[in-house]
mmCIF file of C-alpha atoms and ligand atoms in Angstrom:
data_model
loop_
_atom_site.group_PDB
_atom_site.id
_atom_site.type_symbol
_atom_site.label_atom_id
_atom_site.label_comp_id
_atom_site.label_asym_id
_atom_site.label_seq_id
_atom_site.Cartn_x
_atom_site.Cartn_y
_atom_site.Cartn_z
ATOM 1 C CA MET K 1 33.789 24.738 -165.982
ATOM 2 C CA ILE K 2 30.196 24.241 -166.310
ATOM 3 C CA PRO K 3 28.633 27.270 -168.181
ATOM 4 C CA THR K 4 25.435 28.881 -167.150
ATOM 5 C CA ILE K 5 22.818 30.132 -169.602
ATOM 6 C CA THR K 6 19.614 32.154 -169.120
ATOM 7 C CA ALA K 7 16.306 31.386 -170.331
ATOM 8 C CA PHE K 8 12.630 32.572 -169.810
ATOM 9 C CA GLU K 9 11.149 31.666 -166.524
ATOM 10 C CA ARG K 10 7.771 31.282 -168.415
ATOM 11 C CA SER K 11 8.316 31.332 -172.260
ATOM 12 C CA PRO K 12 5.578 32.870 -174.190
ATOM 13 C CA ASP K 13 5.767 29.885 -176.752
ATOM 14 C CA ARG K 14 4.807 27.502 -173.794
ATOM 15 C CA GLY K 15 7.914 25.328 -174.432
ATOM 16 C CA LYS K 16 7.662 24.952 -178.201
ATOM 17 C CA GLY K 17 11.457 25.671 -178.601
ATOM 18 C CA LEU K 18 11.176 28.964 -180.243
ATOM 19 C CA SER K 19 12.903 31.175 -177.739
ATOM 20 C CA ARG K 20 16.632 31.800 -178.424
ATOM 21 C CA ASP K 21 18.000 29.895 -175.565
ATOM 22 C CA MET K 22 16.918 26.694 -177.604
ATOM 23 C CA ARG K 23 19.757 27.231 -180.076
ATOM 24 C CA VAL K 24 22.326 27.583 -177.396
ATOM 25 C CA ARG K 25 21.005 24.541 -175.518
ATOM 26 C CA TRP K 26 21.187 22.641 -178.913
ATOM 27 C CA ALA K 27 24.760 23.828 -179.569
ATOM 28 C CA LEU K 28 25.859 22.619 -175.907
ATOM 29 C CA GLU K 29 24.131 19.303 -176.514
ATOM 30 C CA GLU K 30 25.802 18.864 -179.870
ATOM 31 C CA VAL K 31 29.235 19.114 -178.344
ATOM 32 C CA GLY K 32 28.394 17.236 -175.182
ATOM 33 C CA GLN K 33 28.907 20.196 -172.712
ATOM 34 C CA PRO K 34 26.796 19.907 -169.603
ATOM 35 C CA TYR K 35 25.310 23.227 -168.621
ATOM 36 C CA GLU K 36 23.116 25.104 -165.945
ATOM 37 C CA VAL K 37 20.177 27.287 -166.622
ATOM 38 C CA ARG K 38 19.091 30.388 -164.640
ATOM 39 C CA LEU K 39 15.517 31.235 -165.268
ATOM 40 C CA VAL K 40 14.540 34.915 -165.529
ATOM 41 C CA SER K 41 11.235 36.512 -165.431
ATOM 42 C CA PHE K 42 10.497 39.450 -167.692
ATOM 43 C CA ASP K 43 10.835 41.904 -164.931
ATOM 44 C CA ALA K 44 14.210 40.432 -163.746
ATOM 45 C CA MET K 45 15.492 40.830 -167.301
ATOM 46 C CA LYS K 46 15.159 44.525 -167.161
ATOM 47 C CA GLU K 47 16.883 44.936 -163.690
ATOM 48 C CA PRO K 48 20.525 46.126 -163.498
ATOM 49 C CA ALA K 49 21.905 42.690 -162.482
ATOM 50 C CA HIS K 50 20.829 41.098 -165.718
ATOM 51 C CA ARG K 51 21.396 44.178 -167.884
ATOM 52 C CA ALA K 52 25.079 43.843 -166.694
ATOM 53 C CA LEU K 53 25.117 40.639 -168.548
ATOM 54 C CA HIS K 54 22.790 41.706 -171.419
ATOM 55 C CA PRO K 55 22.679 45.299 -172.243
ATOM 56 C CA PHE K 56 19.327 44.993 -174.058
ATOM 57 C CA GLY K 57 17.763 43.115 -171.154
ATOM 58 C CA GLN K 58 17.027 39.841 -172.972
ATOM 59 C CA ILE K 59 17.847 36.207 -172.952
ATOM 60 C CA PRO K 60 19.983 34.100 -173.651
ATOM 61 C CA THR K 61 23.104 34.894 -171.920
ATOM 62 C CA TYR K 62 26.160 32.683 -171.242
ATOM 63 C CA GLU K 63 28.547 32.726 -168.306
ATOM 64 C CA GLU K 64 31.655 30.631 -168.078
ATOM 65 C CA GLY K 65 34.028 31.607 -165.383
ATOM 66 C CA ALA K 66 35.042 35.294 -166.130
ATOM 67 C CA LEU K 67 33.535 35.259 -169.557
ATOM 68 C CA SER K 68 30.017 36.456 -170.010
ATOM 69 C CA LEU K 69 28.340 36.668 -173.505
ATOM 70 C CA PHE K 70 25.001 37.746 -174.993
ATOM 71 C CA GLU K 71 23.692 37.222 -178.538
ATOM 72 C CA SER K 72 22.645 33.661 -179.419
ATOM 73 C CA GLY K 73 24.837 33.869 -182.517
ATOM 74 C CA ALA K 74 27.942 34.789 -180.684
ATOM 75 C CA ILE K 75 27.210 32.247 -178.000
ATOM 76 C CA VAL K 76 26.706 29.515 -180.489
ATOM 77 C CA PHE K 77 29.955 30.524 -182.312
ATOM 78 C CA HIS K 78 31.815 30.466 -179.041
ATOM 79 C CA ILE K 79 30.492 27.069 -178.124
ATOM 80 C CA ALA K 80 31.475 25.638 -181.596
ATOM 81 C CA GLU K 81 35.047 27.202 -181.367
ATOM 82 C CA ARG K 82 35.646 26.149 -177.789
ATOM 83 C CA HIS K 83 34.787 22.596 -178.552
ATOM 84 C CA ALA K 84 36.744 22.435 -181.719
ATOM 85 C CA GLY K 85 36.510 18.875 -183.288
ATOM 86 C CA ARG K 86 33.012 18.237 -181.709
ATOM 87 C CA GLY K 87 31.080 18.644 -185.114
ATOM 88 C CA LEU K 88 29.878 22.281 -185.111
ATOM 89 C CA LEU K 89 32.795 23.760 -187.023
ATOM 90 C CA PRO K 90 34.749 21.705 -189.708
ATOM 91 C CA ASP K 91 38.560 21.447 -189.315
ATOM 92 C CA ASP K 92 39.283 22.569 -192.878
ATOM 93 C CA ALA K 93 39.814 26.377 -192.851
ATOM 94 C CA HIS K 94 37.689 27.044 -195.904
ATOM 95 C CA ALA K 95 34.895 24.835 -194.791
ATOM 96 C CA ARG K 96 34.960 26.393 -191.369
ATOM 97 C CA ALA K 97 34.680 29.858 -192.890
ATOM 98 C CA ARG K 98 31.695 28.689 -195.004
ATOM 99 C CA ALA K 99 29.974 27.290 -191.990
ATOM 100 C CA ILE K 100 30.436 30.580 -190.221
ATOM 101 C CA THR K 101 29.042 32.327 -193.294
ATOM 102 C CA TRP K 102 25.966 30.287 -193.120
ATOM 103 C CA MET K 103 25.457 31.306 -189.398
ATOM 104 C CA PHE K 104 25.616 34.897 -190.454
ATOM 105 C CA ALA K 105 23.340 34.268 -193.254
ATOM 106 C CA ALA K 106 20.847 32.694 -190.925
ATOM 107 C CA LEU K 107 20.939 35.591 -188.606
ATOM 108 C CA SER K 108 21.261 38.446 -190.943
ATOM 109 C CA THR K 109 19.614 37.567 -194.108
ATOM 110 C CA VAL K 110 16.995 34.839 -193.341
ATOM 111 C CA GLU K 111 15.969 35.659 -189.805
ATOM 112 C CA PRO K 112 14.838 39.403 -190.248
ATOM 113 C CA PRO K 113 12.060 38.867 -192.591
ATOM 114 C CA ILE K 114 10.924 35.795 -190.418
ATOM 115 C CA LEU K 115 10.898 38.086 -187.456
ATOM 116 C CA ASP K 116 9.021 40.979 -189.387
ATOM 117 C CA LEU K 117 6.320 38.393 -190.052
ATOM 118 C CA ALA K 118 6.129 37.223 -186.439
ATOM 119 C CA THR K 119 6.158 40.818 -185.276
ATOM 120 C CA ALA K 120 3.301 41.696 -187.762
ATOM 121 C CA ARG K 121 1.212 38.843 -186.514
ATOM 122 C CA ILE K 122 1.734 39.465 -182.833
ATOM 123 C CA LEU K 123 1.756 43.284 -182.644
ATOM 124 C CA GLU K 124 0.117 44.597 -185.792
ATOM 125 C CA SER K 125 -3.032 42.490 -186.410
ATOM 126 C CA ASP K 126 -5.287 45.038 -185.033
ATOM 127 C CA LYS K 127 -3.959 47.899 -187.204
ATOM 128 C CA PRO K 128 -6.126 49.078 -190.077
ATOM 129 C CA TRP K 129 -3.354 48.489 -192.572
ATOM 130 C CA TYR K 130 -2.524 44.902 -191.366
ATOM 131 C CA GLU K 131 -4.336 43.029 -194.210
ATOM 132 C CA GLN K 132 -2.524 45.069 -196.890
ATOM 133 C CA ARG K 133 0.926 44.639 -195.289
ATOM 134 C CA LEU K 134 0.781 40.940 -194.433
ATOM 135 C CA PRO K 135 1.165 39.751 -197.981
ATOM 136 C CA VAL K 136 4.065 41.982 -198.521
ATOM 137 C CA VAL K 137 5.832 40.771 -195.511
ATOM 138 C CA GLN K 138 4.935 37.032 -196.379
ATOM 139 C CA ASP K 139 6.439 37.527 -199.939
ATOM 140 C CA ARG K 140 9.739 38.864 -198.435
ATOM 141 C CA VAL K 141 9.809 35.629 -196.374
ATOM 142 C CA ARG K 142 8.985 33.552 -199.515
ATOM 143 C CA ASP K 143 11.812 35.278 -201.590
ATOM 144 C CA ARG K 144 14.221 34.138 -199.000
ATOM 145 C CA LEU K 145 12.866 30.577 -198.626
ATOM 146 C CA GLY K 146 12.852 30.192 -202.473
ATOM 147 C CA GLU K 147 16.503 31.214 -202.538
ATOM 148 C CA LEU K 148 17.659 28.960 -199.722
ATOM 149 C CA SER K 149 15.527 26.100 -201.099
ATOM 150 C CA ARG K 150 17.226 26.383 -204.525
ATOM 151 C CA ARG K 151 20.646 26.414 -202.791
ATOM 152 C CA LEU K 152 19.910 23.504 -200.530
ATOM 153 C CA GLY K 153 18.692 21.378 -203.418
ATOM 154 C CA ASP K 154 18.536 17.678 -202.465
ATOM 155 C CA ALA K 155 21.505 18.026 -200.020
ATOM 156 C CA ASP K 156 21.015 17.124 -196.320
ATOM 157 C CA TRP K 157 22.855 20.096 -195.092
ATOM 158 C CA LEU K 158 24.008 23.420 -196.475
ATOM 159 C CA ASP K 159 27.693 22.752 -197.010
ATOM 160 C CA GLY K 160 28.730 19.061 -196.620
ATOM 161 C CA ALA K 161 28.378 17.760 -193.005
ATOM 162 C CA PHE K 162 25.981 19.228 -190.364
ATOM 163 C CA SER K 163 27.669 22.434 -188.859
ATOM 164 C CA ALA K 164 26.805 25.449 -186.718
ATOM 165 C CA GLY K 165 25.472 26.935 -189.872
ATOM 166 C CA ASP K 166 22.846 24.385 -190.158
ATOM 167 C CA LEU K 167 22.068 24.582 -186.399
ATOM 168 C CA MET K 168 21.436 28.320 -186.805
ATOM 169 C CA MET K 169 19.592 28.091 -190.090
ATOM 170 C CA VAL K 170 17.184 25.268 -188.764
ATOM 171 C CA ALA K 171 16.665 27.278 -185.502
ATOM 172 C CA VAL K 172 15.733 30.449 -187.572
ATOM 173 C CA LEU K 173 13.329 28.530 -189.875
ATOM 174 C CA LEU K 174 11.508 26.707 -187.032
ATOM 175 C CA ARG K 175 9.857 29.908 -186.115
ATOM 176 C CA LEU K 176 7.863 29.592 -189.573
ATOM 177 C CA LYS K 177 6.594 26.192 -188.554
ATOM 178 C CA PRO K 178 3.195 27.350 -187.238
ATOM 179 C CA SER K 179 2.642 29.356 -190.316
ATOM 180 C CA GLY K 180 2.683 26.511 -192.706
ATOM 181 C CA MET K 181 4.849 28.470 -195.085
ATOM 182 C CA LEU K 182 7.703 25.954 -194.727
ATOM 183 C CA ASP K 183 5.436 23.299 -196.293
ATOM 184 C CA GLU K 184 5.617 25.216 -199.523
ATOM 185 C CA TYR K 185 9.230 24.298 -199.797
ATOM 186 C CA PRO K 186 9.393 20.331 -199.278
ATOM 187 C CA ASN K 187 13.206 20.365 -199.107
ATOM 188 C CA LEU K 188 13.264 22.981 -196.449
ATOM 189 C CA SER K 189 10.634 21.188 -194.351
ATOM 190 C CA ALA K 190 12.683 17.956 -194.733
ATOM 191 C CA TYR K 191 15.951 19.975 -193.717
ATOM 192 C CA VAL K 192 14.267 21.264 -190.611
ATOM 193 C CA ALA K 193 12.863 17.947 -189.788
ATOM 194 C CA ARG K 194 16.428 16.495 -190.090
ATOM 195 C CA GLY K 195 17.610 19.032 -187.554
ATOM 196 C CA GLU K 196 14.726 18.319 -185.161
ATOM 197 C CA ALA K 197 15.544 14.576 -185.387
ATOM 198 C CA ARG K 198 19.078 15.045 -184.086
ATOM 199 C CA PRO K 199 19.485 13.587 -180.540
ATOM 200 C CA ALA K 200 21.078 16.792 -179.450
ATOM 201 C CA TYR K 201 18.018 18.743 -180.650
ATOM 202 C CA ARG K 202 15.724 16.496 -178.814
ATOM 203 C CA ARG K 203 17.558 16.672 -175.622
ATOM 204 C CA ALA K 204 17.667 20.468 -175.878
ATOM 205 C CA PHE K 205 13.909 20.611 -176.727
ATOM 206 C CA ASP K 206 12.819 18.367 -173.840
ATOM 207 C CA ALA K 207 14.960 20.439 -171.326
ATOM 208 C CA GLN K 208 13.325 23.760 -172.441
ATOM 209 C CA LEU K 209 9.849 22.107 -172.379
ATOM 210 C CA ALA K 210 10.415 20.722 -168.957
ATOM 211 C CA VAL K 211 10.791 24.328 -167.699
ATOM 212 C CA PHE K 212 7.272 24.969 -169.007
ATOM 213 C CA THR K 213 5.611 21.693 -167.874
ATOM 214 C CA GLY K 214 7.413 21.614 -164.612
ATOM 215 C CA LYS K 215 8.094 17.868 -165.389
ATOM 216 C CA PRO K 216 11.631 16.412 -165.676
ATOM 217 C CA PRO K 217 12.891 15.865 -169.193
ATOM 218 C CA THR K 218 12.239 12.374 -170.546
ATOM 219 C CA GLY K 219 15.976 11.876 -171.073
ATOM 220 C CA ARG K 220 15.637 10.679 -174.697
HETATM 221 N N1 GTB Q 301 19.446 39.022 -181.156
HETATM 222 C C1 GTB Q 301 19.305 38.455 -179.845
HETATM 223 C C2 GTB Q 301 19.836 37.004 -179.802
HETATM 224 O O1 GTB Q 301 19.907 36.375 -180.923
HETATM 225 O O2 GTB Q 301 20.158 36.433 -178.819
HETATM 226 C C3 GTB Q 301 17.775 38.508 -179.572
HETATM 227 C C4 GTB Q 301 17.431 37.901 -178.292
HETATM 228 C C5 GTB Q 301 15.933 38.048 -177.998
HETATM 229 O O3 GTB Q 301 15.098 38.528 -178.824
HETATM 230 N N2 GTB Q 301 15.521 37.474 -176.886
HETATM 231 C C6 GTB Q 301 14.062 37.392 -176.423
HETATM 232 C C7 GTB Q 301 13.793 38.194 -175.179
HETATM 233 O O4 GTB Q 301 14.642 38.142 -174.324
HETATM 234 C C8 GTB Q 301 13.675 36.031 -176.258
HETATM 235 S S1 GTB Q 301 13.953 35.065 -177.736
HETATM 236 N N3 GTB Q 301 12.789 38.990 -175.192
HETATM 237 C C9 GTB Q 301 12.305 39.607 -174.066
HETATM 238 C C10 GTB Q 301 12.482 41.175 -174.198
HETATM 239 O O5 GTB Q 301 13.052 41.584 -175.240
HETATM 240 O O6 GTB Q 301 12.060 41.836 -173.333
HETATM 241 C C11 GTB Q 301 12.577 35.839 -178.798
HETATM 242 C C12 GTB Q 301 11.234 35.028 -178.714
HETATM 243 C C13 GTB Q 301 10.296 35.297 -177.879
HETATM 244 C C14 GTB Q 301 9.125 34.629 -177.949
HETATM 245 C C15 GTB Q 301 8.999 33.550 -178.776
HETATM 246 N N4 GTB Q 301 7.725 32.812 -178.807
HETATM 247 O O7 GTB Q 301 6.999 32.924 -178.016
HETATM 248 O O8 GTB Q 301 7.472 32.099 -179.778
HETATM 249 C C16 GTB Q 301 9.914 33.223 -179.745
HETATM 250 C C17 GTB Q 301 11.144 34.051 -179.756
#
């Protein structure tokens, strides 16, 4: 059964891989699962047909036969479980539980301050208090990056072999790339670069970029 995911018809990031369908595409590529993509406009996302799949009127969604899912974390977890033994979740029960812990850490501990920073920049830069608030928000991001950097140390991945925990953490950190903040933590920059260098990441990136450019992926 070929799953279908949804993605922006026209992504605001112009195909830079920052929308959340990217992490789902990446997971599907890692496990070698072909997939189809249904592109949706901002208006269509708020229509009842899409809300039946996603109560908050967002992308990505995932449909596979009678199963339909929303939330990128839940979707990546489902893909990792459904394709056990394909490298996203370790076989060892404890290592697997730790990989899942890192997925949650990425989404519930590291992503919120990063989103807060993105929201401040996009929606609040015209507010009179913006210049005062920005350093506070940036410091919250730096707190998390410092802690993550210390835990990663000189390891390649967060807990042994690459896992869905790394996929989610790299996907979350990528949002910071344009800010330059990642460069303050050379081991985190290198960690993100290792994720981006994975062939599965490249294929996923090319596929989402092709939506924006209208040109077929290069098939690297
Ligand atoms: N918690 C949900 C998940 O992880 O799946 C969040 C889903 C979500 O925020 N989806 C966004 C969406 O559908 C797209 S990814 N927004 C439309 C809406 O809410 O009406 C967020 C996103 C958008 C744009 C950029 N960008 O341009 O850089 C990056 C990320």
